[in-house]
mmCIF file of C-alpha atoms in Angstrom:
data_model
loop_
_atom_site.group_PDB
_atom_site.id
_atom_site.type_symbol
_atom_site.label_atom_id
_atom_site.label_comp_id
_atom_site.label_asym_id
_atom_site.label_seq_id
_atom_site.Cartn_x
_atom_site.Cartn_y
_atom_site.Cartn_z
ATOM 1 C CA UNK A 184 2.578 3.441 15.877
ATOM 2 C CA UNK A 185 0.095 1.318 13.944
ATOM 3 C CA UNK A 186 1.735 1.999 10.571
ATOM 4 C CA UNK A 187 4.452 -0.568 9.884
ATOM 5 C CA UNK A 188 7.537 0.282 7.838
ATOM 6 C CA UNK A 189 8.082 -2.887 5.808
ATOM 7 C CA UNK A 190 10.125 -1.957 2.775
ATOM 8 C CA UNK A 191 8.387 -2.466 -0.558
ATOM 9 C CA UNK A 192 4.839 -2.141 0.793
ATOM 10 C CA UNK A 193 2.648 0.760 1.643
ATOM 11 C CA UNK A 194 -0.598 0.224 3.552
ATOM 12 C CA UNK A 195 0.897 -2.172 6.131
ATOM 13 C CA UNK A 196 -0.722 -1.602 9.495
ATOM 14 C CA UNK A 197 -0.995 -3.276 12.890
ATOM 15 C CA UNK A 198 -4.568 -3.880 14.060
ATOM 16 C CA UNK A 199 -3.374 -3.157 17.595
ATOM 17 C CA UNK A 200 -3.698 0.188 19.340
ATOM 18 C CA UNK A 201 -7.396 0.849 18.714
ATOM 19 C CA UNK A 202 -9.676 1.658 21.671
ATOM 20 C CA UNK A 203 -11.866 -1.176 22.936
ATOM 21 C CA UNK A 204 -13.633 -1.800 26.259
ATOM 22 C CA UNK A 205 -12.961 -5.536 25.899
ATOM 23 C CA UNK A 206 -9.208 -5.291 26.495
ATOM 24 C CA UNK A 207 -7.675 -4.848 29.950
ATOM 25 C CA UNK A 208 -5.248 -2.374 28.377
ATOM 26 C CA UNK A 209 -8.074 -0.349 26.829
ATOM 27 C CA UNK A 210 -6.774 -0.924 23.301
ATOM 28 C CA UNK A 211 -6.390 -3.824 20.894
ATOM 29 C CA UNK A 212 -3.112 -5.666 21.380
ATOM 30 C CA UNK A 213 -0.217 -4.871 19.078
ATOM 31 C CA UNK A 214 1.917 -7.502 17.369
ATOM 32 C CA UNK A 215 -0.899 -10.010 16.855
ATOM 33 C CA UNK A 216 -2.414 -9.176 13.450
ATOM 34 C CA UNK A 217 -1.225 -6.891 10.659
ATOM 35 C CA UNK A 218 -3.123 -6.015 7.503
ATOM 36 C CA UNK A 219 -1.562 -5.252 4.159
ATOM 37 C CA UNK A 220 -1.306 -5.736 0.388
ATOM 38 C CA UNK A 221 0.269 -8.584 -1.568
ATOM 39 C CA UNK A 222 3.318 -9.949 0.206
ATOM 40 C CA UNK A 223 5.289 -10.330 -3.036
ATOM 41 C CA UNK A 224 5.930 -6.574 -2.888
ATOM 42 C CA UNK A 225 8.187 -6.940 0.146
ATOM 43 C CA UNK A 226 11.933 -6.576 -0.348
ATOM 44 C CA UNK A 227 14.532 -8.454 1.692
ATOM 45 C CA UNK A 228 14.609 -5.463 4.047
ATOM 46 C CA UNK A 229 10.816 -5.598 4.245
ATOM 47 C CA UNK A 230 10.846 -9.271 5.229
ATOM 48 C CA UNK A 231 13.511 -8.513 7.855
ATOM 49 C CA UNK A 232 11.300 -5.773 9.307
ATOM 50 C CA UNK A 233 8.313 -8.126 9.253
ATOM 51 C CA UNK A 234 10.226 -10.771 11.187
ATOM 52 C CA UNK A 235 11.322 -8.069 13.618
ATOM 53 C CA UNK A 236 7.666 -7.208 14.184
ATOM 54 C CA UNK A 237 7.080 -10.873 15.000
ATOM 55 C CA UNK A 238 5.683 -12.280 11.756
ATOM 56 C CA UNK A 239 4.979 -16.002 12.070
ATOM 57 C CA UNK A 240 1.937 -16.623 9.865
ATOM 58 C CA UNK A 241 0.384 -15.335 6.654
ATOM 59 C CA UNK A 242 -3.311 -15.631 5.819
ATOM 60 C CA UNK A 243 -3.678 -14.935 2.106
ATOM 61 C CA UNK A 244 -7.215 -13.880 1.153
ATOM 62 C CA UNK A 245 -6.614 -13.852 -2.602
ATOM 63 C CA UNK A 246 -7.856 -16.141 -5.319
ATOM 64 C CA UNK A 247 -5.392 -18.776 -6.461
ATOM 65 C CA UNK A 248 -4.689 -17.085 -9.795
ATOM 66 C CA UNK A 249 -3.500 -13.915 -8.052
ATOM 67 C CA UNK A 250 -0.767 -15.587 -6.027
ATOM 68 C CA UNK A 251 2.856 -15.445 -7.080
ATOM 69 C CA UNK A 252 5.662 -13.135 -8.055
ATOM 70 C CA UNK A 253 5.225 -10.690 -10.940
ATOM 71 C CA UNK A 254 8.014 -9.361 -13.133
ATOM 72 C CA UNK A 255 7.965 -6.010 -11.345
ATOM 73 C CA UNK A 256 8.185 -7.568 -7.867
ATOM 74 C CA UNK A 257 11.516 -7.594 -6.012
ATOM 75 C CA UNK A 258 13.667 -10.692 -6.045
ATOM 76 C CA UNK A 259 14.259 -11.787 -2.462
ATOM 77 C CA UNK A 260 16.559 -14.262 -0.805
ATOM 78 C CA UNK A 261 15.171 -17.488 0.633
ATOM 79 C CA UNK A 262 13.121 -16.959 3.770
ATOM 80 C CA UNK A 263 12.885 -18.724 7.071
ATOM 81 C CA UNK A 264 10.011 -21.187 7.432
ATOM 82 C CA UNK A 265 6.704 -19.384 7.616
ATOM 83 C CA UNK A 266 3.177 -20.734 7.880
ATOM 84 C CA UNK A 267 1.178 -19.573 4.847
ATOM 85 C CA UNK A 268 -2.542 -20.328 4.722
ATOM 86 C CA UNK A 269 -4.582 -19.722 1.578
ATOM 87 C CA UNK A 270 -8.091 -18.650 2.626
ATOM 88 C CA UNK A 271 -9.849 -16.871 -0.271
ATOM 89 C CA UNK A 272 -12.935 -14.857 0.587
ATOM 90 C CA UNK A 273 -14.232 -14.919 -2.987
ATOM 91 C CA UNK A 274 -15.196 -17.281 -5.771
ATOM 92 C CA UNK A 275 -15.213 -15.132 -8.865
ATOM 93 C CA UNK A 276 -16.603 -18.027 -10.915
ATOM 94 C CA UNK A 277 -19.787 -18.062 -8.829
ATOM 95 C CA UNK A 278 -22.605 -16.678 -11.037
ATOM 96 C CA UNK A 279 -24.295 -14.542 -8.389
ATOM 97 C CA UNK A 280 -20.970 -13.258 -7.064
ATOM 98 C CA UNK A 281 -20.036 -12.301 -10.631
ATOM 99 C CA UNK A 282 -23.301 -10.468 -11.212
ATOM 100 C CA UNK A 283 -23.629 -8.696 -7.870
ATOM 101 C CA UNK A 284 -20.117 -8.193 -6.511
ATOM 102 C CA UNK A 285 -17.758 -7.920 -9.454
ATOM 103 C CA UNK A 286 -18.978 -4.437 -10.506
ATOM 104 C CA UNK A 287 -18.391 -3.070 -6.969
ATOM 105 C CA UNK A 288 -15.329 -4.979 -5.737
ATOM 106 C CA UNK A 289 -13.586 -1.725 -4.797
ATOM 107 C CA UNK A 290 -16.472 -0.675 -2.545
ATOM 108 C CA UNK A 291 -17.512 -1.838 0.925
ATOM 109 C CA UNK A 292 -20.986 -2.055 -0.549
ATOM 110 C CA UNK A 293 -20.065 -5.566 -1.713
ATOM 111 C CA UNK A 294 -19.056 -6.813 1.749
ATOM 112 C CA UNK A 295 -22.588 -7.716 2.852
ATOM 113 C CA UNK A 296 -23.203 -9.454 -0.479
ATOM 114 C CA UNK A 297 -19.975 -11.444 -0.133
ATOM 115 C CA UNK A 298 -21.146 -12.701 3.267
ATOM 116 C CA UNK A 299 -24.587 -13.572 1.924
ATOM 117 C CA UNK A 300 -23.450 -15.303 -1.272
ATOM 118 C CA UNK A 301 -20.298 -17.034 0.018
ATOM 119 C CA UNK A 302 -20.636 -17.383 3.798
ATOM 120 C CA UNK A 303 -18.448 -20.491 3.842
ATOM 121 C CA UNK A 304 -15.532 -18.628 2.286
ATOM 122 C CA UNK A 305 -15.669 -15.816 4.839
ATOM 123 C CA UNK A 306 -16.190 -18.258 7.700
ATOM 124 C CA UNK A 307 -13.187 -20.251 6.477
ATOM 125 C CA UNK A 308 -11.016 -17.137 6.386
ATOM 126 C CA UNK A 309 -12.024 -16.250 9.944
ATOM 127 C CA UNK A 310 -11.214 -19.789 11.058
ATOM 128 C CA UNK A 311 -7.823 -19.577 9.333
ATOM 129 C CA UNK A 312 -6.971 -16.406 11.259
ATOM 130 C CA UNK A 313 -8.186 -17.903 14.532
ATOM 131 C CA UNK A 314 -6.077 -21.015 13.894
ATOM 132 C CA UNK A 315 -2.894 -19.233 12.838
ATOM 133 C CA UNK A 316 0.015 -18.561 15.144
ATOM 134 C CA UNK A 317 -0.111 -14.912 16.332
ATOM 135 C CA UNK A 318 2.119 -12.546 14.469
ATOM 136 C CA UNK A 319 -0.216 -12.813 11.467
ATOM 137 C CA UNK A 320 -0.081 -10.881 8.221
ATOM 138 C CA UNK A 321 -3.558 -10.885 6.677
ATOM 139 C CA UNK A 322 -3.532 -9.638 3.104
ATOM 140 C CA UNK A 323 -5.187 -9.580 -0.285
ATOM 141 C CA UNK A 324 -3.970 -7.650 -3.321
ATOM 142 C CA UNK A 325 -4.206 -3.946 -2.444
ATOM 143 C CA UNK A 326 -4.876 -4.609 1.246
ATOM 144 C CA UNK A 327 -7.967 -2.435 1.047
ATOM 145 C CA UNK A 328 -11.137 -4.320 0.046
ATOM 146 C CA UNK A 329 -11.028 -8.000 1.043
ATOM 147 C CA UNK A 330 -8.564 -7.172 3.794
ATOM 148 C CA UNK A 331 -10.774 -4.239 4.741
ATOM 149 C CA UNK A 332 -13.784 -6.517 5.042
ATOM 150 C CA UNK A 333 -11.932 -9.024 7.208
ATOM 151 C CA UNK A 334 -10.348 -6.295 9.340
ATOM 152 C CA UNK A 335 -13.789 -4.804 9.953
ATOM 153 C CA UNK A 336 -15.060 -8.183 11.181
ATOM 154 C CA UNK A 337 -12.053 -8.743 13.442
ATOM 155 C CA UNK A 338 -12.140 -5.249 14.919
ATOM 156 C CA UNK A 339 -15.908 -5.223 15.476
ATOM 157 C CA UNK A 340 -15.668 -8.610 17.194
ATOM 158 C CA UNK A 341 -12.949 -7.112 19.415
ATOM 159 C CA UNK A 342 -15.229 -4.256 20.488
ATOM 160 C CA UNK A 343 -13.716 -1.497 18.337
ATOM 161 C CA UNK A 344 -16.156 1.279 17.460
ATOM 162 C CA UNK A 345 -17.633 1.818 14.026
ATOM 163 C CA UNK A 346 -15.911 5.206 13.946
ATOM 164 C CA UNK A 347 -12.462 3.678 14.404
ATOM 165 C CA UNK A 348 -13.182 0.864 11.942
ATOM 166 C CA UNK A 349 -14.265 3.436 9.368
ATOM 167 C CA UNK A 350 -11.065 5.415 9.997
ATOM 168 C CA UNK A 351 -8.979 2.263 9.524
ATOM 169 C CA UNK A 352 -10.696 1.570 6.202
ATOM 170 C CA UNK A 353 -10.221 5.192 5.113
ATOM 171 C CA UNK A 354 -6.501 4.966 5.891
ATOM 172 C CA UNK A 355 -6.147 2.096 3.417
ATOM 173 C CA UNK A 356 -8.133 3.899 0.730
ATOM 174 C CA UNK A 357 -5.900 6.958 1.088
ATOM 175 C CA UNK A 358 -2.748 4.853 1.148
ATOM 176 C CA UNK A 359 -3.537 3.027 -2.093
ATOM 177 C CA UNK A 360 -5.042 5.885 -4.121
ATOM 178 C CA UNK A 361 -2.886 7.205 -6.971
ATOM 179 C CA UNK A 362 -0.664 4.116 -6.958
ATOM 180 C CA UNK A 363 -0.075 1.411 -9.520
ATOM 181 C CA UNK A 364 -2.928 -1.068 -9.591
ATOM 182 C CA UNK A 365 -2.306 -4.222 -7.592
ATOM 183 C CA UNK A 366 -5.615 -5.806 -8.515
ATOM 184 C CA UNK A 367 -6.110 -9.012 -10.425
ATOM 185 C CA UNK A 368 -8.058 -9.901 -12.438
ATOM 186 C CA UNK A 369 -10.158 -6.700 -12.236
ATOM 187 C CA UNK A 370 -9.042 -3.123 -12.906
ATOM 188 C CA UNK A 371 -8.515 -0.820 -9.918
ATOM 189 C CA UNK A 372 -10.050 2.530 -10.744
ATOM 190 C CA UNK A 373 -8.832 3.988 -7.436
ATOM 191 C CA UNK A 374 -5.258 3.743 -8.717
ATOM 192 C CA UNK A 375 -5.741 7.070 -10.515
ATOM 193 C CA UNK A 376 -7.781 8.963 -7.937
ATOM 194 C CA UNK A 377 -6.923 12.399 -6.574
ATOM 195 C CA UNK A 378 -7.292 13.302 -2.866
ATOM 196 C CA UNK A 379 -10.541 15.110 -3.687
ATOM 197 C CA UNK A 380 -11.944 12.002 -5.348
ATOM 198 C CA UNK A 381 -10.942 9.933 -2.310
ATOM 199 C CA UNK A 382 -12.721 12.334 0.051
ATOM 200 C CA UNK A 383 -15.894 12.178 -2.029
ATOM 201 C CA UNK A 384 -15.697 8.380 -2.177
ATOM 202 C CA UNK A 385 -15.279 7.979 1.565
ATOM 203 C CA UNK A 386 -18.300 10.182 2.222
ATOM 204 C CA UNK A 387 -20.310 8.069 -0.224
ATOM 205 C CA UNK A 388 -19.377 4.660 1.187
ATOM 206 C CA UNK A 389 -19.325 5.516 4.905
ATOM 207 C CA UNK A 390 -22.895 4.197 5.445
ATOM 208 C CA UNK A 391 -21.904 0.796 4.024
ATOM 209 C CA UNK A 392 -19.029 0.408 6.477
ATOM 210 C CA UNK A 393 -21.144 1.498 9.428
ATOM 211 C CA UNK A 394 -23.977 -0.861 8.480
ATOM 212 C CA UNK A 395 -21.543 -3.746 8.045
ATOM 213 C CA UNK A 396 -20.253 -3.512 11.642
ATOM 214 C CA UNK A 397 -23.487 -2.400 13.300
ATOM 215 C CA UNK A 398 -24.317 -5.807 14.823
ATOM 216 C CA UNK A 399 -21.296 -8.100 14.762
ATOM 217 C CA UNK A 400 -22.976 -10.874 16.749
ATOM 218 C CA UNK A 401 -25.844 -11.080 14.261
ATOM 219 C CA UNK A 402 -23.343 -11.080 11.401
ATOM 220 C CA UNK A 403 -21.320 -13.918 12.905
ATOM 221 C CA UNK A 404 -24.552 -15.807 13.575
ATOM 222 C CA UNK A 405 -25.446 -15.545 9.874
ATOM 223 C CA UNK A 406 -21.996 -16.820 8.989
ATOM 224 C CA UNK A 407 -22.433 -19.732 11.448
ATOM 225 C CA UNK A 408 -19.119 -18.884 13.143
ATOM 226 C CA UNK A 409 -18.837 -21.090 16.219
ATOM 227 C CA UNK A 410 -18.254 -19.743 19.722
ATOM 228 C CA UNK A 411 -14.632 -20.974 20.075
ATOM 229 C CA UNK A 412 -13.668 -19.208 16.852
ATOM 230 C CA UNK A 413 -15.355 -15.973 17.931
ATOM 231 C CA UNK A 414 -13.664 -16.140 21.311
ATOM 232 C CA UNK A 415 -10.293 -16.972 19.785
ATOM 233 C CA UNK A 416 -10.487 -14.040 17.392
ATOM 234 C CA UNK A 417 -11.529 -11.708 20.187
ATOM 235 C CA UNK A 418 -8.758 -12.908 22.501
ATOM 236 C CA UNK A 419 -6.237 -12.484 19.699
ATOM 237 C CA UNK A 420 -6.815 -8.739 19.754
ATOM 238 C CA UNK A 421 -7.839 -8.162 23.370
ATOM 239 C CA UNK A 422 -6.035 -10.620 25.672
ATOM 240 C CA UNK A 423 -2.852 -9.021 26.978
ATOM 241 C CA UNK A 424 -1.386 -12.331 28.186
ATOM 242 C CA UNK A 425 1.191 -14.032 25.995
ATOM 243 C CA UNK A 426 -0.582 -15.940 23.239
ATOM 244 C CA UNK A 427 2.488 -17.054 21.291
ATOM 245 C CA UNK A 428 1.578 -20.681 21.843
ATOM 246 C CA UNK A 429 -1.995 -20.397 20.574
ATOM 247 C CA UNK A 430 -3.136 -21.246 17.094
ATOM 248 C CA UNK A 431 -2.879 -24.659 15.594
ATOM 249 C CA UNK A 432 -0.484 -23.571 12.863
ATOM 250 C CA UNK A 433 -2.480 -25.032 9.980
ATOM 251 C CA UNK A 434 -0.394 -24.422 6.881
ATOM 252 C CA UNK A 435 -1.200 -24.652 3.205
ATOM 253 C CA UNK A 436 2.520 -24.931 2.610
ATOM 254 C CA UNK A 437 5.120 -26.117 5.089
ATOM 255 C CA UNK A 438 8.849 -25.498 5.206
ATOM 256 C CA UNK A 439 10.431 -22.785 3.090
ATOM 257 C CA UNK A 440 7.698 -20.525 1.675
ATOM 258 C CA UNK A 441 7.643 -18.723 -1.623
ATOM 259 C CA UNK A 442 8.074 -14.982 -1.068
#
């Protein structure tokens, strides 16, 4: 099953198991990349489950001010060494990003603007994923918007259909609706939504998701993502051979990580 039971977190999901013609198995490979919300929500049992899944690397898409334990987060024991890479997709101090994206940060409508305004940030996040050791947790705050954008890029590059990418995004929206807000520094209006509001929202934003993944090669061209990175990201989700030795293990923090 794609849903992962890591205690403390909802909306944790393996990007494996989705149909693609680019994989010899016919589906994206499980155990390579997981998507989710802020890792500080994980309990000791959650970290144990994550290691059992094969977690080796974390690519954190958040802004620096969002990182760290909050008072309501669980206290966990020290963890085994884990490669944690900080690769923010945003710069909320950027004037155009503030004006254009900040009002719609909970909508996939902002994804195209993020790529246009801050291509280097998105390109850097893709490179961080390509360079990480497989068994990667990719996450932001709620695991829905920034993580949704990056998941859409990874899945489209791996040959997954727009329909399945849209369904993956919708799963995260449904998972995080009517929950405590995990967003910082902006308010998360979806935290109070009813199922009916979620259904209406998904119908409204569906065209934005479909447009975003319509031509992945053109998108990666605009981002100036080089061929080795594209190939590495595609192989990560489509090559059935063992890739445990791939990735250059670039870490923002070595040794014992903070939880």
